[in-house]
mmCIF file of C-alpha atoms and ligand atoms in Angstrom:
data_model
loop_
_atom_site.group_PDB
_atom_site.id
_atom_site.type_symbol
_atom_site.label_atom_id
_atom_site.label_comp_id
_atom_site.label_asym_id
_atom_site.label_seq_id
_atom_site.Cartn_x
_atom_site.Cartn_y
_atom_site.Cartn_z
ATOM 1 C CA UNK A 262 94.445 57.051 103.361
ATOM 2 C CA UNK A 263 95.341 59.617 100.223
ATOM 3 C CA UNK A 264 93.251 62.852 99.950
ATOM 4 C CA UNK A 265 90.863 62.966 96.963
ATOM 5 C CA UNK A 266 90.277 66.253 95.878
ATOM 6 C CA UNK A 267 87.392 65.552 93.591
ATOM 7 C CA UNK A 268 85.445 63.654 95.994
ATOM 8 C CA UNK A 269 85.905 66.269 98.903
ATOM 9 C CA UNK A 270 84.787 68.828 96.401
ATOM 10 C CA UNK A 271 81.576 66.685 95.544
ATOM 11 C CA UNK A 272 80.691 65.935 99.501
ATOM 12 C CA UNK A 273 81.453 69.645 100.455
ATOM 13 C CA UNK A 274 79.222 71.175 97.845
ATOM 14 C CA UNK A 275 76.359 69.040 99.049
ATOM 15 C CA UNK A 276 77.195 69.697 102.866
ATOM 16 C CA UNK A 277 77.141 73.439 102.036
ATOM 17 C CA UNK A 278 73.772 73.283 100.350
ATOM 18 C CA UNK A 279 72.298 71.336 103.415
ATOM 19 C CA UNK A 280 73.794 73.936 105.697
ATOM 20 C CA UNK A 281 73.037 77.002 103.904
ATOM 21 C CA UNK A 282 69.484 76.145 102.533
ATOM 22 C CA UNK A 283 68.030 79.182 100.930
ATOM 23 C CA UNK A 284 69.771 81.639 103.277
ATOM 24 C CA UNK A 285 72.345 83.943 101.832
ATOM 25 C CA UNK A 286 75.931 83.916 102.948
ATOM 26 C CA UNK A 287 78.759 86.182 103.072
ATOM 27 C CA UNK A 288 82.011 84.579 101.853
ATOM 28 C CA UNK A 289 85.224 86.294 103.409
ATOM 29 C CA UNK A 290 88.269 86.433 100.667
ATOM 30 C CA UNK A 291 91.296 87.346 101.984
ATOM 31 C CA UNK A 292 93.271 86.829 98.739
ATOM 32 C CA UNK A 293 94.934 83.499 100.129
ATOM 33 C CA UNK A 294 94.569 80.084 98.822
ATOM 34 C CA UNK A 295 92.241 78.963 101.907
ATOM 35 C CA UNK A 296 89.465 81.714 101.154
ATOM 36 C CA UNK A 297 89.615 81.508 97.213
ATOM 37 C CA UNK A 298 89.133 77.712 97.399
ATOM 38 C CA UNK A 299 86.242 78.078 99.886
ATOM 39 C CA UNK A 300 84.872 80.669 97.775
ATOM 40 C CA UNK A 301 84.984 78.440 94.647
ATOM 41 C CA UNK A 302 83.392 75.672 96.170
ATOM 42 C CA UNK A 303 80.533 77.821 97.869
ATOM 43 C CA UNK A 304 79.799 79.485 94.517
ATOM 44 C CA UNK A 305 79.420 75.710 92.950
ATOM 45 C CA UNK A 306 77.337 75.115 96.062
ATOM 46 C CA UNK A 307 75.189 78.164 96.504
ATOM 47 C CA UNK A 308 75.659 80.226 93.467
ATOM 48 C CA UNK A 309 73.354 83.238 93.521
ATOM 49 C CA UNK A 310 72.986 83.142 97.346
ATOM 50 C CA UNK A 311 76.591 84.732 98.107
ATOM 51 C CA UNK A 312 77.911 88.032 98.880
ATOM 52 C CA UNK A 313 81.817 88.095 98.488
ATOM 53 C CA UNK A 314 83.691 90.626 100.674
ATOM 54 C CA UNK A 315 87.317 91.585 100.860
ATOM 55 C CA UNK A 316 88.180 93.845 103.829
ATOM 56 C CA UNK A 317 91.078 96.032 103.218
ATOM 57 C CA UNK A 318 92.281 96.194 107.155
ATOM 58 C CA UNK A 319 95.192 98.239 106.500
ATOM 59 C CA UNK A 320 97.660 95.778 107.243
ATOM 60 C CA UNK A 321 97.901 93.643 103.903
ATOM 61 C CA UNK A 322 100.874 93.383 101.736
ATOM 62 C CA UNK A 323 101.974 96.334 99.360
ATOM 63 C CA UNK A 324 99.040 96.686 96.427
ATOM 64 C CA UNK A 325 97.539 93.592 97.581
ATOM 65 C CA UNK A 326 94.015 95.029 97.285
ATOM 66 C CA UNK A 327 94.332 95.446 93.793
ATOM 67 C CA UNK A 328 96.066 92.376 93.152
ATOM 68 C CA UNK A 329 92.866 90.348 94.905
ATOM 69 C CA UNK A 330 90.149 92.362 93.047
ATOM 70 C CA UNK A 331 91.891 91.326 89.805
ATOM 71 C CA UNK A 332 92.517 87.838 90.458
ATOM 72 C CA UNK A 333 88.806 87.786 91.695
ATOM 73 C CA UNK A 334 87.648 89.484 88.491
ATOM 74 C CA UNK A 335 89.553 86.765 86.142
ATOM 75 C CA UNK A 336 87.814 84.086 88.391
ATOM 76 C CA UNK A 337 84.374 85.600 87.861
ATOM 77 C CA UNK A 338 84.028 86.675 91.586
ATOM 78 C CA UNK A 339 82.515 90.360 92.054
ATOM 79 C CA UNK A 340 84.076 91.360 95.305
ATOM 80 C CA UNK A 341 82.792 94.039 97.498
ATOM 81 C CA UNK A 342 85.814 96.003 98.909
ATOM 82 C CA UNK A 343 85.458 97.414 102.148
ATOM 83 C CA UNK A 344 87.858 99.970 103.260
ATOM 84 C CA UNK A 345 88.606 99.439 107.035
ATOM 85 C CA UNK A 346 92.077 100.853 107.133
ATOM 86 C CA UNK A 347 91.254 103.746 109.543
ATOM 87 C CA UNK A 348 89.006 101.756 111.523
ATOM 88 C CA UNK A 349 91.597 98.561 112.240
ATOM 89 C CA UNK A 350 94.603 100.876 112.620
ATOM 90 C CA UNK A 351 92.792 103.118 115.299
ATOM 91 C CA UNK A 352 91.449 99.944 117.225
ATOM 92 C CA UNK A 353 94.932 98.789 117.482
ATOM 93 C CA UNK A 354 96.475 102.275 118.571
ATOM 94 C CA UNK A 355 98.715 101.502 121.754
ATOM 95 C CA UNK A 356 98.237 97.766 121.770
ATOM 96 C CA UNK A 357 101.444 95.918 121.980
ATOM 97 C CA UNK A 358 100.213 92.398 123.609
ATOM 98 C CA UNK A 359 100.048 89.841 120.683
ATOM 99 C CA UNK A 360 96.970 88.047 121.599
ATOM 100 C CA UNK A 361 95.320 91.288 122.466
ATOM 101 C CA UNK A 362 96.010 92.144 118.689
ATOM 102 C CA UNK A 363 94.702 89.200 117.488
ATOM 103 C CA UNK A 364 91.475 89.156 119.284
ATOM 104 C CA UNK A 365 90.774 92.886 118.212
ATOM 105 C CA UNK A 366 91.560 92.118 114.739
ATOM 106 C CA UNK A 367 89.361 89.024 114.812
ATOM 107 C CA UNK A 368 86.307 90.730 116.458
ATOM 108 C CA UNK A 369 86.841 93.732 114.197
ATOM 109 C CA UNK A 370 86.417 91.488 111.079
ATOM 110 C CA UNK A 371 83.181 89.967 112.356
ATOM 111 C CA UNK A 372 81.663 93.315 113.202
ATOM 112 C CA UNK A 373 82.547 94.381 109.394
ATOM 113 C CA UNK A 374 80.852 91.300 108.302
ATOM 114 C CA UNK A 375 77.902 91.716 110.342
ATOM 115 C CA UNK A 376 77.209 95.239 109.311
ATOM 116 C CA UNK A 377 77.283 93.764 105.704
ATOM 117 C CA UNK A 378 75.224 90.934 106.583
ATOM 118 C CA UNK A 379 72.678 93.325 107.822
ATOM 119 C CA UNK A 380 72.473 95.418 104.678
ATOM 120 C CA UNK A 381 72.255 92.393 102.537
ATOM 121 C CA UNK A 382 70.069 90.036 104.667
ATOM 122 C CA UNK A 383 72.644 87.470 105.311
ATOM 123 C CA UNK A 384 72.672 84.822 107.910
ATOM 124 C CA UNK A 385 75.844 82.876 107.029
ATOM 125 C CA UNK A 386 79.559 83.593 107.300
ATOM 126 C CA UNK A 387 81.716 81.079 104.936
ATOM 127 C CA UNK A 388 85.356 81.290 105.856
ATOM 128 C CA UNK A 389 88.415 79.255 104.739
ATOM 129 C CA UNK A 390 89.425 78.316 108.171
ATOM 130 C CA UNK A 391 91.702 75.445 108.280
ATOM 131 C CA UNK A 392 92.909 72.489 110.571
ATOM 132 C CA UNK A 393 96.030 74.748 112.087
ATOM 133 C CA UNK A 394 93.954 77.395 112.662
ATOM 134 C CA UNK A 395 91.751 75.848 115.219
ATOM 135 C CA UNK A 396 94.612 73.666 116.587
ATOM 136 C CA UNK A 397 96.828 76.441 117.096
ATOM 137 C CA UNK A 398 93.868 78.474 118.914
ATOM 138 C CA UNK A 399 93.528 76.030 121.323
ATOM 139 C CA UNK A 400 91.270 73.373 119.772
ATOM 140 C CA UNK A 401 90.293 70.100 121.097
ATOM 141 C CA UNK A 402 91.811 70.767 124.888
ATOM 142 C CA UNK A 403 95.106 71.991 123.318
ATOM 143 C CA UNK A 404 97.098 74.966 124.733
ATOM 144 C CA UNK A 405 96.536 78.151 122.847
ATOM 145 C CA UNK A 406 99.786 78.939 120.788
ATOM 146 C CA UNK A 407 97.869 81.854 119.102
ATOM 147 C CA UNK A 408 94.714 82.716 118.667
ATOM 148 C CA UNK A 409 94.069 82.716 114.769
ATOM 149 C CA UNK A 410 91.951 85.722 113.917
ATOM 150 C CA UNK A 411 89.271 83.376 112.120
ATOM 151 C CA UNK A 412 88.735 80.932 115.156
ATOM 152 C CA UNK A 413 90.081 82.112 118.732
ATOM 153 C CA UNK A 414 90.091 85.690 117.682
ATOM 154 C CA UNK A 415 86.290 85.749 117.125
ATOM 155 C CA UNK A 416 83.988 87.307 119.475
ATOM 156 C CA UNK A 417 81.999 85.457 122.132
ATOM 157 C CA UNK A 418 78.871 86.901 120.699
ATOM 158 C CA UNK A 419 78.358 86.919 116.912
ATOM 159 C CA UNK A 420 75.009 87.288 114.828
ATOM 160 C CA UNK A 421 76.384 85.024 112.139
ATOM 161 C CA UNK A 422 76.164 81.442 111.478
ATOM 162 C CA UNK A 423 79.712 79.742 110.681
ATOM 163 C CA UNK A 424 80.254 77.337 107.466
ATOM 164 C CA UNK A 425 83.779 76.507 107.329
ATOM 165 C CA UNK A 426 84.206 73.804 104.667
ATOM 166 C CA UNK A 427 88.025 73.332 104.820
ATOM 167 C CA UNK A 428 88.026 72.903 108.600
ATOM 168 C CA UNK A 429 89.848 69.536 108.740
ATOM 169 C CA UNK A 430 92.237 70.188 105.851
ATOM 170 C CA UNK A 431 95.901 71.148 105.926
ATOM 171 C CA UNK A 432 97.609 73.658 103.459
ATOM 172 C CA UNK A 433 98.771 71.277 101.190
ATOM 173 C CA UNK A 434 95.380 69.596 100.643
ATOM 174 C CA UNK A 435 93.807 73.024 100.052
ATOM 175 C CA UNK A 436 96.169 73.532 97.292
ATOM 176 C CA UNK A 437 95.413 70.278 95.796
ATOM 177 C CA UNK A 438 91.823 71.474 95.773
ATOM 178 C CA UNK A 439 92.995 74.733 94.211
ATOM 179 C CA UNK A 440 94.490 72.816 91.588
ATOM 180 C CA UNK A 441 91.373 70.537 91.011
ATOM 181 C CA UNK A 442 89.312 73.534 91.054
ATOM 182 C CA UNK A 443 91.115 75.090 88.029
ATOM 183 C CA UNK A 444 92.442 78.020 90.143
ATOM 184 C CA UNK A 445 95.351 79.715 88.743
ATOM 185 C CA UNK A 446 98.808 78.442 90.116
ATOM 186 C CA UNK A 447 99.736 82.067 91.370
ATOM 187 C CA UNK A 448 96.857 81.482 93.996
ATOM 188 C CA UNK A 449 97.128 77.762 94.879
ATOM 189 C CA UNK A 450 100.757 77.849 95.166
ATOM 190 C CA UNK A 451 100.757 81.322 96.789
ATOM 191 C CA UNK A 452 102.659 81.499 100.213
ATOM 192 C CA UNK A 453 100.750 81.574 103.339
ATOM 193 C CA UNK A 454 99.861 85.190 104.684
ATOM 194 C CA UNK A 455 98.384 85.485 108.257
ATOM 195 C CA UNK A 456 94.931 86.565 108.590
ATOM 196 C CA UNK A 457 95.781 89.428 110.952
ATOM 197 C CA UNK A 458 98.006 90.331 108.244
ATOM 198 C CA UNK A 459 101.361 92.701 109.022
ATOM 199 C CA UNK A 460 100.092 92.893 112.519
ATOM 200 C CA UNK A 461 102.093 89.711 113.487
ATOM 201 C CA UNK A 462 105.058 91.216 111.594
ATOM 202 C CA UNK A 463 105.282 94.247 113.677
ATOM 203 C CA UNK A 464 106.313 93.454 117.133
ATOM 204 C CA UNK A 465 105.068 95.946 119.549
ATOM 205 C CA UNK A 466 102.803 98.904 118.450
ATOM 206 C CA UNK A 467 101.597 99.251 114.934
ATOM 207 C CA UNK A 468 101.915 102.611 113.419
ATOM 208 C CA UNK A 469 101.364 103.531 109.682
ATOM 209 C CA UNK A 470 104.814 104.179 109.384
ATOM 210 C CA UNK A 471 105.846 100.800 110.640
ATOM 211 C CA UNK A 472 103.285 99.213 108.308
ATOM 212 C CA UNK A 473 104.622 100.856 105.334
ATOM 213 C CA UNK A 474 108.275 99.782 106.437
ATOM 214 C CA UNK A 475 106.945 96.344 106.616
ATOM 215 C CA UNK A 476 105.260 96.231 103.356
ATOM 216 C CA UNK A 477 108.261 97.346 101.355
ATOM 217 C CA UNK A 478 110.758 94.962 103.283
ATOM 218 C CA UNK A 479 108.211 92.031 102.597
ATOM 219 C CA UNK A 480 108.107 93.008 98.963
ATOM 220 C CA UNK A 481 111.888 93.172 98.538
ATOM 221 C CA UNK A 482 112.152 89.834 100.433
ATOM 222 C CA UNK A 483 109.517 88.362 97.795
ATOM 223 C CA UNK A 484 110.900 89.543 94.958
ATOM 224 C CA UNK A 485 114.452 88.524 95.510
ATOM 225 C CA UNK A 486 113.625 85.246 96.783
ATOM 226 C CA UNK A 487 111.239 84.516 93.934
ATOM 227 C CA UNK A 488 113.912 85.870 91.366
ATOM 228 C CA UNK A 489 116.807 83.490 93.101
ATOM 229 C CA UNK A 490 114.472 80.486 93.069
ATOM 230 C CA UNK A 491 113.557 81.549 89.216
ATOM 231 C CA UNK A 492 117.370 81.377 88.697
ATOM 232 C CA UNK A 493 117.753 78.025 90.222
ATOM 233 C CA UNK A 494 119.863 79.409 93.050
ATOM 234 C CA UNK A 495 117.844 78.002 95.948
ATOM 235 C CA UNK A 496 114.732 75.772 96.745
ATOM 236 C CA UNK A 497 111.190 77.890 96.922
ATOM 237 C CA UNK A 498 110.635 78.182 100.671
ATOM 238 C CA UNK A 499 106.928 77.798 102.326
ATOM 239 C CA UNK A 500 107.104 81.187 103.396
ATOM 240 C CA UNK A 501 109.150 84.175 103.284
ATOM 241 C CA UNK A 502 108.867 87.624 104.570
ATOM 242 C CA UNK A 503 110.048 90.611 106.719
ATOM 243 C CA UNK A 504 109.310 91.560 110.120
ATOM 244 C CA UNK A 505 110.023 94.528 112.263
ATOM 245 C CA UNK A 506 111.308 94.734 115.920
ATOM 246 C CA UNK A 507 110.327 97.517 118.177
ATOM 247 C CA UNK A 508 113.912 98.491 119.477
ATOM 248 C CA UNK A 509 116.260 100.590 117.492
ATOM 249 C CA UNK A 510 119.991 100.314 117.542
ATOM 250 C CA UNK A 511 123.286 102.321 116.593
ATOM 251 C CA UNK A 512 124.538 102.320 112.908
ATOM 252 C CA UNK A 513 126.003 105.041 110.506
ATOM 253 C CA UNK A 514 124.332 106.444 107.274
ATOM 254 C CA UNK A 515 126.751 108.525 105.423
ATOM 255 C CA UNK A 516 129.288 110.006 107.905
ATOM 256 C CA UNK A 517 126.746 110.312 110.641
ATOM 257 C CA UNK A 518 125.280 108.340 113.197
ATOM 258 C CA UNK A 519 122.256 106.922 112.830
ATOM 259 C CA UNK A 520 119.408 105.494 115.157
ATOM 260 C CA UNK A 521 117.362 102.815 113.265
ATOM 261 C CA UNK A 522 114.965 100.141 113.332
ATOM 262 C CA UNK A 523 115.985 96.331 112.597
ATOM 263 C CA UNK A 524 114.045 94.278 110.172
ATOM 264 C CA UNK A 525 114.300 90.664 110.513
ATOM 265 C CA UNK A 526 113.935 88.411 107.177
ATOM 266 C CA UNK A 527 112.216 84.977 107.857
ATOM 267 C CA UNK A 528 112.144 82.021 105.330
ATOM 268 C CA UNK A 529 111.025 78.619 106.443
ATOM 269 C CA UNK A 530 110.531 75.163 105.125
ATOM 270 C CA UNK A 531 107.326 73.368 106.148
ATOM 271 C CA UNK A 532 104.466 70.965 105.066
ATOM 272 C CA UNK A 533 101.534 72.187 107.073
ATOM 273 C CA UNK A 534 102.747 75.157 108.978
ATOM 274 C CA UNK A 535 102.714 73.077 112.073
ATOM 275 C CA UNK A 536 106.350 72.561 112.306
ATOM 276 C CA UNK A 537 109.187 74.600 110.608
ATOM 277 C CA UNK A 538 112.632 74.595 109.749
ATOM 278 C CA UNK A 539 114.654 78.042 108.393
ATOM 279 C CA UNK A 540 115.672 77.978 105.018
ATOM 280 C CA UNK A 541 119.227 77.695 103.944
ATOM 281 C CA UNK A 542 119.145 80.839 101.622
ATOM 282 C CA UNK A 543 122.770 81.509 100.066
ATOM 283 C CA UNK A 544 124.594 84.347 101.564
ATOM 284 C CA UNK A 545 124.740 86.304 98.181
ATOM 285 C CA UNK A 546 120.638 86.599 98.360
ATOM 286 C CA UNK A 547 120.782 87.490 101.966
ATOM 287 C CA UNK A 548 123.299 90.238 101.339
ATOM 288 C CA UNK A 549 121.163 91.671 98.537
ATOM 289 C CA UNK A 550 118.044 91.541 100.406
ATOM 290 C CA UNK A 551 119.790 93.221 103.134
ATOM 291 C CA UNK A 552 121.409 96.236 101.001
ATOM 292 C CA UNK A 553 117.961 96.681 99.172
ATOM 293 C CA UNK A 554 116.423 96.997 102.610
ATOM 294 C CA UNK A 555 118.672 99.331 103.978
ATOM 295 C CA UNK A 556 119.174 101.356 101.134
ATOM 296 C CA UNK A 557 115.452 101.596 100.127
ATOM 297 C CA UNK A 558 113.896 102.110 103.616
ATOM 298 C CA UNK A 559 115.760 104.865 105.507
ATOM 299 C CA UNK A 560 114.355 103.864 108.489
ATOM 300 C CA UNK A 561 116.079 100.761 109.041
ATOM 301 C CA UNK A 562 119.799 100.444 109.801
ATOM 302 C CA UNK A 563 120.055 96.737 110.591
ATOM 303 C CA UNK A 564 118.982 93.339 109.093
ATOM 304 C CA UNK A 565 119.179 90.014 110.680
ATOM 305 C CA UNK A 566 118.191 86.338 109.431
ATOM 306 C CA UNK A 567 116.135 84.408 111.591
ATOM 307 C CA UNK A 568 117.271 81.003 112.107
ATOM 308 C CA UNK A 569 114.999 79.818 114.465
ATOM 309 C CA UNK A 570 112.980 76.564 113.658
ATOM 310 C CA UNK A 571 109.373 76.002 114.684
ATOM 311 C CA UNK A 572 109.385 74.612 117.556
ATOM 312 C CA UNK A 573 110.649 76.369 119.787
ATOM 313 C CA UNK A 574 109.821 79.385 117.463
ATOM 314 C CA UNK A 575 106.671 79.867 115.725
ATOM 315 C CA UNK A 576 106.744 81.107 111.931
ATOM 316 C CA UNK A 577 105.289 84.578 112.405
ATOM 317 C CA UNK A 578 106.623 86.870 115.169
ATOM 318 C CA UNK A 579 103.293 87.207 117.468
HETATM 319 P P1 XMP B 95 102.859 80.182 113.102
HETATM 320 O O1 XMP B 95 103.276 81.734 113.278
HETATM 321 O O2 XMP B 95 101.825 79.877 114.449
HETATM 322 O O3 XMP B 95 102.146 80.148 111.797
HETATM 323 O O4 XMP B 95 103.554 79.365 113.281
HETATM 324 C C1 XMP B 95 101.610 78.982 111.413
HETATM 325 C C2 XMP B 95 100.961 79.359 109.919
HETATM 326 O O5 XMP B 95 99.883 80.025 110.034
HETATM 327 C C3 XMP B 95 99.888 81.342 109.696
HETATM 328 N N1 XMP B 95 99.210 82.297 110.464
HETATM 329 C C4 XMP B 95 97.698 82.643 110.332
HETATM 330 N N2 XMP B 95 96.905 82.305 109.564
HETATM 331 N N3 XMP B 95 95.061 83.347 110.519
HETATM 332 C C5 XMP B 95 95.642 82.617 109.666
HETATM 333 O O6 XMP B 95 94.608 82.450 108.550
HETATM 334 C C6 XMP B 95 95.976 83.643 111.669
HETATM 335 O O7 XMP B 95 95.702 84.188 112.512
HETATM 336 C C7 XMP B 95 97.414 83.192 111.540
HETATM 337 N N4 XMP B 95 98.596 83.188 112.389
HETATM 338 C C8 XMP B 95 99.471 82.839 111.767
HETATM 339 C C9 XMP B 95 101.289 81.666 109.123
HETATM 340 O O8 XMP B 95 101.658 82.844 108.317
HETATM 341 C C10 XMP B 95 101.919 80.627 109.337
HETATM 342 O O9 XMP B 95 101.629 80.067 107.741
#
C-alpha cells in the first residue's frame, strides 16, 4: 500500500486531539525533520495547548541552536530554548560505555521536560519518534542494537504521558509529510542527526574540547560534500559526518613529532537507516576534507574514511 501523506495528516490530527483532549502538551523540537513534522501536525491538532521546547544539550552541531530557532521563527513556532549544556556535559563526565551515555542523555531530556511541564501545567510530551527508533531500541522482542534516547533511553518512571504521532513511520515517509505540510526543503530533506547528538560521534569519554573538534569536523564534512553535490561531482549521501576516535597516533606537524587524534569520516547511502552502504566519495573530495580537517583542527593528525556497511557496522559509532 502506498503511503498517503494527506490522509495520514488528517487521521493523525484527530488522534492527537482525542489523546490530548483539553490538556497541555510539551512538544520537543530538536531541529530535525521528525520533530518539526510532529510539531507542525500537533499545532494543527491542538493549537494554543502547546509548549514548544528546544534543549541545547551541548552536543549539537555548530551554530545549531541559532539555526533551529531561526527556522522555527519562520514557521511561526515560538521555541523556548533551554540551555542544558553544563548539565548534560557534567552528567556525562567519565562515562565511556555507549548504552550508559544514551540512558543518561534520555533520562536528562525527560527530567528537563518534566521541569518545564511543572512550570506550565503540562501533562503530555509529544515526540517525533519514528519506527527505527523503537525497533533498534529492542521493540517487539528484538535485540537492543542501541537505546535511542527517545525510546530505550527513557527513564522507567516518568511523569509525562507520551504522544508519538510518527511512531509507525520511516524517515522517507516523514519527509513526504514534511513536504505536504509545506515545511522548507532545508528541513524536510535535512540529513538525520541522532538524538544523543555528538555524544555518539565521540567514541569514549566526552569532553568540551572533543565536542568542539567534532563540531568543526562535521561542519567541514557537510560543507565539502554539499559543495561537491551542488557541482554534480557526487550523489548526496543519506547521512555524512565526522566522528572522533579516543586513541591518538603519531604524526608530524611542521618538523616536529605530533601525537594527535584520529577523525573518521562517515557517509552512507540508505533509505530508512535500518541498513546502509558506505558512499563512494571521489578521492579528490576526501582529500580536500582530510586536508581541511588536519589544517583547521590542530589536535587532529589523521583522517580515515569508514568503508563499513550496516550491517555489520551501524551508521553512528555508538
Ligand atoms: P544507527 O547508528 O543505529 O543509526 O545505524 C540509524 C539512524 O538513526 C539515527 N540515530 C538516532 N536517532 N535517536 C534518534 O533520534 C537516537 O538515539 C539515535 N541513534 C541513532 C542515526 O543518526 C541514523 O540516521
